[in-house]
């Protein structure tokens, strides 16, 4: 059908029309409804004499994610909808998430970490992050460290010398990897808390409230109920924006202490792990003897 000049003036020129059609085609009704479907309409608000909550300035990169907080629900309703003690873990939903709504980040579906196996459940990426380059460079650096360590072990030198050189190789690799991650804006990290199943709902609600109020870090997640993992402890991760910003990392640790969450049943401190270690598979007992964490609350919060 040919559009008249009047219609063209009303809807815009061909370029605007093409853009509008593309936006309509890309619009995800299901995601929008899950995030905004329970917002009070003007007529509903008028009938109930309620004030409309303005959320236009808030952010949620997990919009449309089933196991995540919605901007339109209270923390109490969120925990009631997804209590970690009894909410089942599924292949699609391995964690329950809450995001700090005052910080802007990439949407979950747009992040490069969704393409990395084992990295899909890390913190939302910041704009300008180049995760593929960090992973490529980090793996190359670890490969170099592995070759050096193998060479040392076959050198025939005394055991203490070999052990020392291997430790140095691991430390140097870790330093380079952290510098690489910082240079390419892959800077998130997390404080890791463990709590018993019987108290996980209460602890999670405390963390969720503080996160939503911009009092902790950029996001937090908690492990739901797993039918395969029979351990009685649940892991909660509290993310900060930049592992190299020790002032902010310490601030979050101090807030966790204030909330009474830095002491666990074993008396061990909380540990902080940069996300880049997760992306590269650097865990406890790794072949490079790299410490899986870079901070702990015992040393970070010790009195001067």
Tab-separated table of C-alpha atoms in Angstrom:
chain	number	residue	atom	x	y	z
A	1	UNK	CA	0.000	0.000	0.000
A	2	UNK	CA	1.355	3.440	-0.903
A	3	UNK	CA	1.477	5.912	1.959
A	4	UNK	CA	0.072	9.352	1.287
A	5	UNK	CA	2.110	12.452	1.965
A	6	UNK	CA	-0.119	13.226	4.947
A	7	UNK	CA	0.540	9.785	6.424
A	8	UNK	CA	4.256	10.218	5.773
A	9	UNK	CA	4.288	13.522	7.625
A	10	UNK	CA	2.391	11.969	10.517
A	11	UNK	CA	4.539	8.830	10.975
A	12	UNK	CA	7.867	10.257	9.774
A	13	UNK	CA	10.056	9.674	6.739
A	14	UNK	CA	11.086	6.258	5.377
A	15	UNK	CA	14.149	6.052	7.642
A	16	UNK	CA	12.108	6.722	10.793
A	17	UNK	CA	9.465	4.243	9.667
A	18	UNK	CA	12.120	1.553	9.119
A	19	UNK	CA	13.588	2.221	12.568
A	20	UNK	CA	10.163	2.002	14.209
A	21	UNK	CA	9.384	-1.278	12.465
A	22	UNK	CA	12.745	-2.721	13.577
A	23	UNK	CA	12.136	-1.691	17.190
A	24	UNK	CA	8.668	-3.252	17.140
A	25	UNK	CA	10.118	-6.484	15.730
A	26	UNK	CA	12.834	-6.662	18.440
A	27	UNK	CA	10.499	-5.824	21.321
A	28	UNK	CA	10.292	-8.745	23.769
A	29	UNK	CA	6.781	-8.632	25.226
A	30	UNK	CA	7.400	-11.472	27.692
A	31	UNK	CA	10.500	-9.855	29.234
A	32	UNK	CA	8.807	-6.467	29.432
A	33	UNK	CA	5.716	-7.928	31.110
A	34	UNK	CA	7.767	-9.881	33.660
A	35	UNK	CA	9.602	-6.709	34.620
A	36	UNK	CA	6.876	-4.084	34.370
A	37	UNK	CA	3.588	-5.979	34.236
A	38	UNK	CA	2.718	-5.327	37.859
A	39	UNK	CA	3.268	-1.580	37.725
A	40	UNK	CA	0.182	0.311	38.821
A	41	UNK	CA	-1.592	2.004	35.943
A	42	UNK	CA	-2.942	5.534	36.420
A	43	UNK	CA	-6.533	4.251	36.649
A	44	UNK	CA	-5.567	1.548	39.150
A	45	UNK	CA	-3.578	4.046	41.200
A	46	UNK	CA	-6.449	6.507	41.218
A	47	UNK	CA	-8.880	3.803	42.311
A	48	UNK	CA	-6.562	2.620	45.102
A	49	UNK	CA	-5.316	6.128	45.925
A	50	UNK	CA	-1.729	4.964	45.628
A	51	UNK	CA	1.291	6.975	44.516
A	52	UNK	CA	3.087	5.689	41.398
A	53	UNK	CA	6.679	4.644	42.143
A	54	UNK	CA	9.087	6.261	39.693
A	55	UNK	CA	11.651	3.656	38.595
A	56	UNK	CA	12.739	5.389	35.396
A	57	UNK	CA	16.130	6.258	36.918
A	58	UNK	CA	16.825	2.703	38.135
A	59	UNK	CA	18.646	-0.132	36.378
A	60	UNK	CA	18.192	-3.891	36.234
A	61	UNK	CA	20.384	-5.911	33.843
A	62	UNK	CA	18.472	-9.009	34.993
A	63	UNK	CA	15.114	-7.789	33.717
A	64	UNK	CA	13.118	-10.800	32.580
A	65	UNK	CA	15.301	-13.317	34.466
A	66	UNK	CA	12.979	-15.569	36.474
A	67	UNK	CA	15.309	-16.047	39.457
A	68	UNK	CA	16.072	-12.355	39.944
A	69	UNK	CA	14.654	-9.381	41.841
A	70	UNK	CA	12.195	-7.169	39.975
A	71	UNK	CA	12.335	-3.418	40.421
A	72	UNK	CA	8.614	-3.391	41.057
A	73	UNK	CA	8.611	-5.761	44.047
A	74	UNK	CA	9.675	-5.228	47.639
A	75	UNK	CA	12.570	-7.192	49.061
A	76	UNK	CA	10.142	-9.000	51.358
A	77	UNK	CA	8.050	-10.092	48.349
A	78	UNK	CA	11.208	-11.059	46.458
A	79	UNK	CA	12.419	-13.363	49.251
A	80	UNK	CA	8.918	-14.748	49.661
A	81	UNK	CA	8.731	-15.492	45.919
A	82	UNK	CA	12.222	-17.043	45.795
A	83	UNK	CA	13.256	-18.266	49.275
A	84	UNK	CA	16.730	-19.792	48.743
A	85	UNK	CA	16.152	-22.449	51.403
A	86	UNK	CA	13.407	-24.122	49.351
A	87	UNK	CA	13.673	-22.736	45.799
A	88	UNK	CA	14.966	-25.510	43.545
A	89	UNK	CA	18.056	-25.092	41.425
A	90	UNK	CA	17.426	-25.706	37.704
A	91	UNK	CA	19.749	-25.879	34.669
A	92	UNK	CA	18.433	-22.482	33.570
A	93	UNK	CA	18.475	-20.929	37.042
A	94	UNK	CA	21.542	-21.891	39.028
A	95	UNK	CA	21.496	-18.796	41.264
A	96	UNK	CA	19.071	-16.277	42.715
A	97	UNK	CA	20.163	-12.719	41.895
A	98	UNK	CA	19.700	-9.175	43.077
A	99	UNK	CA	21.275	-6.139	41.418
A	100	UNK	CA	22.076	-2.687	42.768
A	101	UNK	CA	19.532	-0.560	40.847
A	102	UNK	CA	21.639	2.592	41.128
A	103	UNK	CA	24.471	1.259	38.948
A	104	UNK	CA	24.259	0.835	35.182
A	105	UNK	CA	25.701	-2.307	33.567
A	106	UNK	CA	25.281	-4.392	30.429
A	107	UNK	CA	22.118	-6.452	30.200
A	108	UNK	CA	22.712	-10.097	31.022
A	109	UNK	CA	21.862	-11.299	27.518
A	110	UNK	CA	24.308	-8.800	25.970
A	111	UNK	CA	27.310	-9.710	28.142
A	112	UNK	CA	30.291	-11.658	26.775
A	113	UNK	CA	30.418	-13.813	29.901
A	114	UNK	CA	27.258	-15.555	28.656
A	115	UNK	CA	29.461	-17.147	25.976
A	116	UNK	CA	31.991	-18.578	28.429
A	117	UNK	CA	31.214	-21.930	29.993
A	118	UNK	CA	31.310	-21.536	33.745
A	119	UNK	CA	31.226	-17.752	33.508
A	120	UNK	CA	27.530	-17.307	32.749
A	121	UNK	CA	26.711	-16.664	36.396
A	122	UNK	CA	29.228	-13.957	37.226
A	123	UNK	CA	28.471	-10.275	37.810
A	124	UNK	CA	27.081	-8.099	34.997
A	125	UNK	CA	29.812	-6.649	32.810
A	126	UNK	CA	30.659	-2.981	32.786
A	127	UNK	CA	30.551	-1.015	29.559
A	128	UNK	CA	33.856	-1.188	27.709
A	129	UNK	CA	34.801	-4.597	29.091
A	130	UNK	CA	36.751	-6.803	26.684
A	131	UNK	CA	36.333	-10.216	28.244
A	132	UNK	CA	37.355	-12.276	25.180
A	133	UNK	CA	40.724	-10.532	25.063
A	134	UNK	CA	41.259	-11.024	28.798
A	135	UNK	CA	40.427	-14.734	28.593
A	136	UNK	CA	42.671	-15.217	25.561
A	137	UNK	CA	45.584	-13.348	27.137
A	138	UNK	CA	45.054	-14.939	30.539
A	139	UNK	CA	45.049	-18.476	29.142
A	140	UNK	CA	48.223	-17.726	27.186
A	141	UNK	CA	49.895	-16.426	30.352
A	142	UNK	CA	48.897	-19.530	32.312
A	143	UNK	CA	50.199	-21.742	29.498
A	144	UNK	CA	53.539	-19.949	29.684
A	145	UNK	CA	53.624	-20.443	33.467
A	146	UNK	CA	52.846	-24.160	33.013
A	147	UNK	CA	55.725	-24.593	30.585
A	148	UNK	CA	58.119	-22.837	32.947
A	149	UNK	CA	56.991	-24.945	35.925
A	150	UNK	CA	57.381	-28.171	33.930
A	151	UNK	CA	60.865	-27.089	32.889
A	152	UNK	CA	61.802	-26.351	36.512
A	153	UNK	CA	60.580	-29.738	37.704
A	154	UNK	CA	62.723	-31.471	35.079
A	155	UNK	CA	65.805	-29.326	35.724
A	156	UNK	CA	67.386	-31.621	38.293
A	157	UNK	CA	67.857	-28.752	40.759
A	158	UNK	CA	67.326	-29.155	44.474
A	159	UNK	CA	63.680	-29.468	45.612
A	160	UNK	CA	63.652	-26.212	47.612
A	161	UNK	CA	64.915	-24.297	44.562
A	162	UNK	CA	62.290	-25.872	42.293
A	163	UNK	CA	59.491	-25.159	44.788
A	164	UNK	CA	60.582	-21.526	45.133
A	165	UNK	CA	60.800	-20.931	41.391
A	166	UNK	CA	57.396	-22.553	40.815
A	167	UNK	CA	55.798	-20.324	43.452
A	168	UNK	CA	57.356	-17.241	41.888
A	169	UNK	CA	56.100	-18.294	38.449
A	170	UNK	CA	52.560	-18.589	39.802
A	171	UNK	CA	52.701	-15.240	41.592
A	172	UNK	CA	54.039	-13.496	38.490
A	173	UNK	CA	51.295	-15.039	36.351
A	174	UNK	CA	48.613	-13.930	38.825
A	175	UNK	CA	49.971	-10.389	38.864
A	176	UNK	CA	49.984	-10.185	35.071
A	177	UNK	CA	46.458	-11.602	34.814
A	178	UNK	CA	45.067	-9.061	37.276
A	179	UNK	CA	46.781	-6.224	35.418
A	180	UNK	CA	45.363	-7.512	32.130
A	181	UNK	CA	41.848	-7.721	33.585
A	182	UNK	CA	42.091	-4.210	35.002
A	183	UNK	CA	43.323	-2.793	31.686
A	184	UNK	CA	40.345	-4.267	29.830
A	185	UNK	CA	37.657	-3.426	32.401
A	186	UNK	CA	37.049	-6.957	33.670
A	187	UNK	CA	37.282	-5.733	37.232
A	188	UNK	CA	34.463	-7.322	39.231
A	189	UNK	CA	35.133	-9.513	42.218
A	190	UNK	CA	33.143	-10.973	45.098
A	191	UNK	CA	33.166	-11.569	48.817
A	192	UNK	CA	32.090	-15.185	49.429
A	193	UNK	CA	29.920	-16.073	52.427
A	194	UNK	CA	28.744	-19.475	53.595
A	195	UNK	CA	25.735	-19.963	55.842
A	196	UNK	CA	23.597	-22.872	56.988
A	197	UNK	CA	20.392	-23.731	55.173
A	198	UNK	CA	18.248	-22.937	58.205
A	199	UNK	CA	19.494	-19.327	58.241
A	200	UNK	CA	20.006	-18.680	54.529
A	201	UNK	CA	16.638	-16.942	54.010
A	202	UNK	CA	17.329	-14.449	56.792
A	203	UNK	CA	20.918	-13.790	55.729
A	204	UNK	CA	19.913	-13.425	52.087
A	205	UNK	CA	17.147	-10.945	52.915
A	206	UNK	CA	19.640	-8.837	54.879
A	207	UNK	CA	22.063	-8.793	51.950
A	208	UNK	CA	19.300	-8.173	49.416
A	209	UNK	CA	18.013	-5.151	51.327
A	210	UNK	CA	21.479	-3.648	51.649
A	211	UNK	CA	22.209	-4.249	47.951
A	212	UNK	CA	18.949	-2.687	46.792
A	213	UNK	CA	19.636	0.341	49.015
A	214	UNK	CA	23.105	0.908	47.490
A	215	UNK	CA	24.814	-0.002	50.773
A	216	UNK	CA	26.880	-2.983	49.569
A	217	UNK	CA	28.255	-3.740	46.107
A	218	UNK	CA	26.913	-3.887	42.572
A	219	UNK	CA	25.097	-7.230	42.914
A	220	UNK	CA	24.669	-10.377	45.000
A	221	UNK	CA	23.649	-13.973	44.394
A	222	UNK	CA	22.731	-16.985	46.519
A	223	UNK	CA	22.738	-20.686	45.731
A	224	UNK	CA	19.217	-22.195	45.683
A	225	UNK	CA	18.314	-25.696	46.839
A	226	UNK	CA	20.199	-28.436	44.993
A	227	UNK	CA	19.048	-32.039	44.900
A	228	UNK	CA	22.579	-33.141	43.953
A	229	UNK	CA	24.678	-31.177	46.449
A	230	UNK	CA	23.953	-32.488	49.938
A	231	UNK	CA	26.107	-29.946	51.782
A	232	UNK	CA	24.277	-28.006	54.474
A	233	UNK	CA	26.039	-24.725	53.670
A	234	UNK	CA	24.911	-22.266	51.001
A	235	UNK	CA	27.186	-19.879	49.154
A	236	UNK	CA	26.321	-16.185	48.888
A	237	UNK	CA	28.468	-13.878	46.743
A	238	UNK	CA	28.536	-10.110	47.218
A	239	UNK	CA	30.059	-8.393	44.180
A	240	UNK	CA	32.076	-5.182	44.045
A	241	UNK	CA	32.828	-3.150	40.936
A	242	UNK	CA	36.633	-3.202	40.993
A	243	UNK	CA	38.907	-5.711	42.723
A	244	UNK	CA	41.773	-3.199	42.583
A	245	UNK	CA	39.754	-0.550	44.449
A	246	UNK	CA	40.762	-1.700	47.919
A	247	UNK	CA	38.956	1.221	49.539
A	248	UNK	CA	35.615	0.076	48.108
A	249	UNK	CA	36.354	-3.612	48.722
A	250	UNK	CA	37.103	-2.767	52.358
A	251	UNK	CA	33.966	-0.626	52.613
A	252	UNK	CA	31.813	-3.581	51.565
A	253	UNK	CA	33.651	-5.860	54.008
A	254	UNK	CA	33.036	-3.358	56.806
A	255	UNK	CA	29.335	-3.205	55.925
A	256	UNK	CA	29.136	-7.001	56.010
A	257	UNK	CA	30.771	-6.906	59.429
A	258	UNK	CA	28.294	-4.266	60.570
A	259	UNK	CA	25.486	-6.564	59.419
A	260	UNK	CA	27.016	-9.391	61.471
A	261	UNK	CA	27.936	-11.479	58.429
A	262	UNK	CA	31.735	-11.764	58.590
A	263	UNK	CA	31.788	-14.589	61.141
A	264	UNK	CA	30.799	-18.080	60.039
A	265	UNK	CA	30.365	-21.281	61.998
A	266	UNK	CA	33.948	-22.401	61.398
A	267	UNK	CA	35.522	-19.135	62.510
A	268	UNK	CA	37.221	-18.731	59.149
A	269	UNK	CA	37.366	-15.301	57.491
A	270	UNK	CA	35.491	-14.411	54.315
A	271	UNK	CA	37.514	-14.553	51.113
A	272	UNK	CA	37.441	-12.296	48.067
A	273	UNK	CA	37.923	-13.666	44.551
A	274	UNK	CA	38.204	-11.655	41.321
A	275	UNK	CA	35.879	-12.759	38.538
A	276	UNK	CA	38.787	-13.100	36.125
A	277	UNK	CA	40.012	-16.071	38.195
A	278	UNK	CA	36.633	-17.737	37.719
A	279	UNK	CA	36.692	-17.112	33.967
A	280	UNK	CA	40.156	-18.707	33.752
A	281	UNK	CA	39.360	-21.646	36.024
A	282	UNK	CA	41.759	-20.606	38.784
A	283	UNK	CA	40.426	-22.407	41.855
A	284	UNK	CA	41.850	-23.913	45.035
A	285	UNK	CA	44.564	-26.462	44.291
A	286	UNK	CA	45.320	-25.136	40.803
A	287	UNK	CA	48.545	-26.349	39.085
A	288	UNK	CA	50.168	-22.876	39.238
A	289	UNK	CA	49.820	-22.639	43.035
A	290	UNK	CA	47.972	-19.327	42.637
A	291	UNK	CA	45.875	-18.375	45.643
A	292	UNK	CA	42.220	-18.530	44.592
A	293	UNK	CA	41.445	-15.383	46.612
A	294	UNK	CA	43.266	-12.060	46.797
A	295	UNK	CA	41.804	-10.672	50.054
A	296	UNK	CA	40.306	-11.937	53.286
A	297	UNK	CA	38.388	-10.153	56.035
A	298	UNK	CA	40.892	-11.115	58.735
A	299	UNK	CA	43.732	-9.159	57.131
A	300	UNK	CA	41.602	-6.451	55.499
A	301	UNK	CA	39.697	-5.528	58.637
A	302	UNK	CA	42.469	-5.965	61.177
A	303	UNK	CA	43.011	-3.039	63.515
A	304	UNK	CA	45.898	-0.772	62.683
